[in-house]
Amino acid sequence: MVAAGCVLAGCGASPGGPSDQSARPAASVLAEAAQALRGTRSYHVSGMLDPGLSIDIVVSRHGSTGRVTSHGVTWDEIGVDTRTWFRGRALWNATLPAAQADALGDDWVLVSDPSAAFGFAGPLHDLQTRVPGVVFGRQPGLSNRGTKKLNGQEVLELANATDIYDVLTSGVHYPVRWLETEIPGPDGKPCGITLDRFGDPSDVVAPATDKKL
């Protein structure tokens, strides 16, 4: 995520038009956007979070659920508070000894080892805190580059030497994209995620399992 060099109603983010945003300090805009994420019921995140780690996950106030892909392997993820579960026989076959992989099978597994899943169990831990606090946390040297259109929406572009952040200029000022231009992923493209579906109903439930890693 960013710190690793690539890994609402009533949310406190005030509505406003483009003219309200284009003159604001970039740090204030990004801080407001991060607070909007903390306050909303849920949001959808997709893209390359770290080099070689792609996600398609819904993040809620107390957890997350979705799918993760790395090294050509896709598996399921659930996070509740500070606990994380993975499910996927292909993941275990690719990363564990055969006997251990067979024992885990396609069942949900409570994962406490941060080095599991190609070393990505750590960055995927506690996403509801990490996305607003790390990806959209305070960034040095950030400047306000003004407004532009992104996927039909007007956004404010914030950027420094390594990162670009796009934040909605109207309604609640949610962040809708992050790109890290400094360190590309395995395919040569920059790390980056897009966010949408803010406030959709989301009910994340811890899976019933006794398997651990």
Short mmCIF file of C-alpha atoms in Angstrom, two decimals, residues 23-212:
data_model
loop_
_atom_site.label_atom_id
_atom_site.label_comp_id
_atom_site.label_asym_id
_atom_site.label_seq_id
_atom_site.Cartn_x
_atom_site.Cartn_y
_atom_site.Cartn_z
CA ALA A 23 -8.91 26.75 -4.04
CA ARG A 24 -8.69 24.50 -0.99
CA PRO A 25 -5.40 23.14 0.40
CA ALA A 26 -4.81 19.66 -0.97
CA ALA A 27 -4.12 18.19 2.47
CA SER A 28 -7.52 19.38 3.74
CA VAL A 29 -9.33 17.88 0.75
CA LEU A 30 -7.64 14.50 1.18
CA ALA A 31 -8.30 14.48 4.93
CA GLU A 32 -11.99 15.18 4.29
CA ALA A 33 -12.12 12.42 1.69
CA ALA A 34 -10.60 9.92 4.12
CA GLN A 35 -13.12 10.92 6.77
CA ALA A 36 -15.94 10.37 4.27
CA LEU A 37 -14.77 6.78 3.81
CA ARG A 38 -14.67 6.21 7.56
CA GLY A 39 -18.22 7.49 7.93
CA THR A 40 -20.02 5.80 5.06
CA ARG A 41 -21.80 2.48 5.48
CA SER A 42 -19.71 0.79 2.77
CA TYR A 43 -17.87 1.29 -0.50
CA HIS A 44 -16.54 -0.88 -3.31
CA VAL A 45 -12.79 -0.99 -4.06
CA SER A 46 -11.24 -2.53 -7.15
CA GLY A 47 -7.81 -2.45 -8.75
CA MET A 48 -4.18 -3.14 -7.90
CA LEU A 49 -3.62 -2.30 -4.24
CA ASP A 50 0.03 -3.44 -4.16
CA PRO A 51 2.29 -4.60 -7.01
CA GLY A 52 0.87 -7.96 -8.04
CA LEU A 53 -2.16 -7.76 -5.71
CA SER A 54 -5.55 -7.06 -7.30
CA ILE A 55 -8.74 -6.76 -5.27
CA ASP A 56 -12.49 -6.57 -5.86
CA ILE A 57 -13.81 -5.95 -2.36
CA VAL A 58 -16.63 -4.20 -0.53
CA VAL A 59 -15.37 -2.43 2.59
CA SER A 60 -17.76 -1.63 5.43
CA ARG A 61 -17.32 0.07 8.79
CA HIS A 62 -16.42 -3.14 10.57
CA GLY A 63 -15.10 -5.40 7.85
CA SER A 64 -14.72 -6.35 4.20
CA THR A 65 -15.69 -9.07 1.76
CA GLY A 66 -14.75 -9.91 -1.80
CA ARG A 67 -12.14 -11.52 -4.02
CA VAL A 68 -8.38 -11.19 -4.26
CA THR A 69 -5.99 -12.16 -7.07
CA SER A 70 -2.20 -12.59 -7.05
CA HIS A 71 0.22 -14.73 -9.03
CA GLY A 72 -2.67 -15.81 -11.23
CA VAL A 73 -4.55 -17.21 -8.23
CA THR A 74 -7.92 -15.88 -7.03
CA TRP A 75 -9.39 -16.47 -3.58
CA ASP A 76 -12.20 -15.18 -1.34
CA GLU A 77 -11.68 -12.78 1.56
CA ILE A 78 -13.71 -11.78 4.60
CA GLY A 79 -12.58 -9.36 7.27
CA VAL A 80 -14.46 -8.63 10.49
CA ASP A 81 -12.96 -6.02 12.79
CA THR A 82 -9.29 -7.10 13.02
CA ARG A 83 -9.71 -10.71 11.89
CA THR A 84 -9.25 -11.98 8.32
CA TRP A 85 -10.40 -15.19 6.63
CA PHE A 86 -9.41 -16.59 3.24
CA ARG A 87 -11.03 -19.37 1.20
CA GLY A 88 -9.53 -20.97 -1.87
CA ARG A 89 -8.00 -24.36 -2.57
CA ALA A 90 -5.91 -22.87 -5.40
CA LEU A 91 -4.32 -20.41 -2.97
CA TRP A 92 -3.29 -23.10 -0.52
CA ASN A 93 -2.06 -25.38 -3.31
CA ALA A 94 0.17 -22.57 -4.55
CA THR A 95 1.56 -21.50 -1.19
CA LEU A 96 1.53 -24.43 1.27
CA PRO A 97 2.82 -28.00 1.45
CA ALA A 98 0.42 -30.46 -0.17
CA ALA A 99 -0.74 -32.09 3.07
CA GLN A 100 -1.50 -28.74 4.69
CA ALA A 101 -3.25 -27.46 1.56
CA ASP A 102 -5.41 -30.60 1.41
CA ALA A 103 -6.40 -30.14 5.07
CA LEU A 104 -7.60 -26.59 4.42
CA GLY A 105 -9.33 -27.42 1.14
CA ASP A 106 -12.05 -24.99 0.13
CA ASP A 107 -13.07 -24.13 3.68
CA TRP A 108 -12.77 -20.69 5.26
CA VAL A 109 -9.50 -20.29 7.16
CA LEU A 110 -8.80 -17.72 9.88
CA VAL A 111 -5.46 -16.23 8.81
CA SER A 112 -3.20 -14.71 11.46
CA ASP A 113 0.13 -15.20 9.66
CA PRO A 114 0.92 -11.93 7.80
CA SER A 115 3.23 -13.80 5.43
CA ALA A 116 0.43 -16.06 4.16
CA ALA A 117 -1.07 -15.70 0.68
CA PHE A 118 2.15 -14.71 -1.10
CA GLY A 119 2.87 -12.30 1.75
CA PHE A 120 -0.33 -10.31 1.17
CA ALA A 121 -2.24 -11.38 4.28
CA GLY A 122 -0.68 -8.41 6.09
CA PRO A 123 -1.76 -5.69 3.61
CA LEU A 124 -5.26 -7.22 3.43
CA HIS A 125 -5.69 -7.11 7.20
CA ASP A 126 -8.18 -4.57 8.61
CA LEU A 127 -8.97 -2.90 5.26
CA GLN A 128 -11.63 -0.65 6.79
CA THR A 129 -8.82 1.09 8.67
CA ARG A 130 -6.04 0.75 6.11
CA VAL A 131 -7.83 2.18 3.06
CA PRO A 132 -8.72 5.58 4.58
CA GLY A 133 -5.75 5.66 6.96
CA VAL A 134 -2.94 4.51 4.64
CA VAL A 135 -4.02 4.79 1.01
CA PHE A 136 -5.82 8.08 1.63
CA GLY A 137 -3.81 9.10 4.68
CA ARG A 138 -1.65 12.20 4.92
CA GLN A 139 0.73 12.50 1.95
CA PRO A 140 3.79 14.79 1.73
CA GLY A 141 4.09 17.43 -0.96
CA LEU A 142 0.51 17.15 -2.17
CA SER A 143 -0.82 19.93 -4.43
CA ASN A 144 -4.26 20.83 -5.74
CA ARG A 145 -4.28 20.59 -9.56
CA GLY A 146 -7.88 21.70 -10.02
CA THR A 147 -10.92 19.98 -11.48
CA LYS A 148 -11.29 17.48 -14.32
CA LYS A 149 -13.74 14.88 -15.59
CA LEU A 150 -13.27 11.24 -14.60
CA ASN A 151 -15.78 8.65 -15.83
CA GLY A 152 -18.38 11.37 -16.28
CA GLN A 153 -17.91 12.80 -12.79
CA GLU A 154 -16.23 16.06 -11.90
CA VAL A 155 -13.32 15.47 -9.55
CA LEU A 156 -10.53 17.42 -7.95
CA GLU A 157 -7.06 16.10 -8.73
CA LEU A 158 -4.51 16.07 -5.93
CA ALA A 159 -0.97 14.96 -6.72
CA ASN A 160 2.62 14.79 -5.57
CA ALA A 161 5.71 13.26 -7.17
CA THR A 162 4.49 9.68 -6.76
CA ASP A 163 0.70 9.64 -6.29
CA ILE A 164 -2.51 11.00 -7.81
CA TYR A 165 -5.78 11.25 -5.88
CA ASP A 166 -9.17 12.11 -7.39
CA VAL A 167 -11.91 13.39 -5.09
CA LEU A 168 -15.54 14.19 -5.96
CA THR A 169 -16.29 17.91 -6.04
CA SER A 170 -20.03 17.75 -5.36
CA GLY A 171 -22.17 16.00 -2.79
CA VAL A 172 -20.10 14.13 -0.24
CA HIS A 173 -16.46 14.50 -1.26
CA TYR A 174 -15.55 10.84 -1.57
CA PRO A 175 -12.21 9.77 -3.05
CA VAL A 176 -12.88 7.85 -6.26
CA ARG A 177 -9.38 6.94 -7.44
CA TRP A 178 -5.77 6.58 -6.32
CA LEU A 179 -2.82 5.95 -8.64
CA GLU A 180 0.78 5.39 -7.64
CA THR A 181 2.93 6.34 -10.62
CA GLU A 182 6.35 5.67 -9.08
CA ILE A 183 6.39 1.87 -8.76
CA PRO A 184 4.60 -0.12 -11.48
CA GLY A 185 3.15 -3.56 -10.95
CA PRO A 186 4.26 -6.75 -12.73
CA ASP A 187 2.41 -5.77 -15.93
CA GLY A 188 4.07 -2.35 -16.05
CA LYS A 189 0.92 -0.50 -15.04
CA PRO A 190 0.86 1.71 -11.94
CA CYS A 191 -0.71 0.52 -8.72
CA GLY A 192 -4.12 2.06 -8.33
CA ILE A 193 -7.67 1.53 -7.12
CA THR A 194 -11.07 2.96 -7.93
CA LEU A 195 -13.89 3.40 -5.42
CA ASP A 196 -17.65 3.51 -5.98
CA ARG A 197 -21.02 2.26 -4.62
CA PHE A 198 -20.74 4.44 -1.53
CA GLY A 199 -23.29 3.73 1.18
CA ASP A 200 -24.74 0.53 -0.25
CA PRO A 201 -26.16 -1.93 2.30
CA SER A 202 -23.44 -4.30 3.49
CA ASP A 203 -23.58 -7.04 6.11
CA VAL A 204 -20.26 -8.79 6.71
CA VAL A 205 -20.51 -11.91 8.88
CA ALA A 206 -17.61 -13.94 10.24
CA PRO A 207 -17.59 -17.41 8.66
CA ALA A 208 -18.09 -20.43 10.85
CA THR A 209 -14.85 -22.41 10.78
CA ASP A 210 -12.30 -23.97 13.09
CA LYS A 211 -9.44 -23.89 10.57
CA LYS A 212 -6.55 -21.51 11.22
#
